[in-house]
């Protein structure tokens, strides 16, 4: 499935990005790092609700188990679970809600990416040495924009190759 494989490729890129952030010490820039964490959690939520959409046995039980984790929240847990389900068990209303979330969350992700990049522009990128070197600073656009475009093209080419030669 092209969509599922694309999500897997995307998460591989995200995990590599986080590893690079740890290596370069990017977590020291709190605003950029915190928006990145919120972005990761939103991406994981989008992937989870997308995982439920095929509506097979694995999807059904995945939705049941993960949404039941909310029942551990004191006082409001069970109400929260029933609200997420749209009833008293995982059923068609759950699927409808998860489909709507799977459609709407990417717009929130796009907004968070813009916020994340805005904070990155304010703080500047980090380097492995951690030494600020203003004389060697490279402007974000066009260098990093083209670099991101190349990375996207490589990911898209890999995904297309996987989809065409291993359907």
mmCIF file with all atom_site columns, N, CA and C in Angstrom, residues 9 14 92 129 134:
data_model
loop_
_atom_site.group_PDB
_atom_site.id
_atom_site.type_symbol
_atom_site.label_atom_id
_atom_site.label_alt_id
_atom_site.label_comp_id
_atom_site.label_asym_id
_atom_site.label_entity_id
_atom_site.label_seq_id
_atom_site.pdbx_PDB_ins_code
_atom_site.Cartn_x
_atom_site.Cartn_y
_atom_site.Cartn_z
_atom_site.occupancy
_atom_site.B_iso_or_equiv
_atom_site.pdbx_formal_charge
_atom_site.auth_seq_id
_atom_site.auth_comp_id
_atom_site.auth_asym_id
_atom_site.auth_atom_id
_atom_site.pdbx_PDB_model_num
ATOM 1  N N  . UNK A 1 9   ? 8.118   5.580  5.443  1.00 0.00 ? 9   UNK A N  1
ATOM 2  C CA . UNK A 1 9   ? 9.269   6.363  4.986  1.00 0.00 ? 9   UNK A CA 1
ATOM 3  C C  . UNK A 1 9   ? 9.332   7.704  5.708  1.00 0.00 ? 9   UNK A C  1
ATOM 4  N N  . UNK A 1 14  ? 11.646  11.297 9.985  1.00 0.00 ? 14  UNK A N  1
ATOM 5  C CA . UNK A 1 14  ? 11.423  12.022 11.242 1.00 0.00 ? 14  UNK A CA 1
ATOM 6  C C  . UNK A 1 14  ? 12.392  11.535 12.315 1.00 0.00 ? 14  UNK A C  1
ATOM 7  N N  . UNK A 1 92  ? -18.907 1.906  14.015 1.00 0.00 ? 92  UNK A N  1
ATOM 8  C CA . UNK A 1 92  ? -18.904 2.809  12.857 1.00 0.00 ? 92  UNK A CA 1
ATOM 9  C C  . UNK A 1 92  ? -18.694 4.281  13.216 1.00 0.00 ? 92  UNK A C  1
ATOM 10 N N  . UNK A 1 129 ? 29.824  21.192 16.393 1.00 0.00 ? 129 UNK A N  1
ATOM 11 C CA . UNK A 1 129 ? 30.754  21.736 17.380 1.00 0.00 ? 129 UNK A CA 1
ATOM 12 C C  . UNK A 1 129 ? 30.059  22.620 18.405 1.00 0.00 ? 129 UNK A C  1
ATOM 13 N N  . UNK A 1 134 ? 29.146  33.142 12.843 1.00 0.00 ? 134 UNK A N  1
ATOM 14 C CA . UNK A 1 134 ? 28.333  34.022 12.009 1.00 0.00 ? 134 UNK A CA 1
ATOM 15 C C  . UNK A 1 134 ? 28.974  34.307 10.656 1.00 0.00 ? 134 UNK A C  1
#
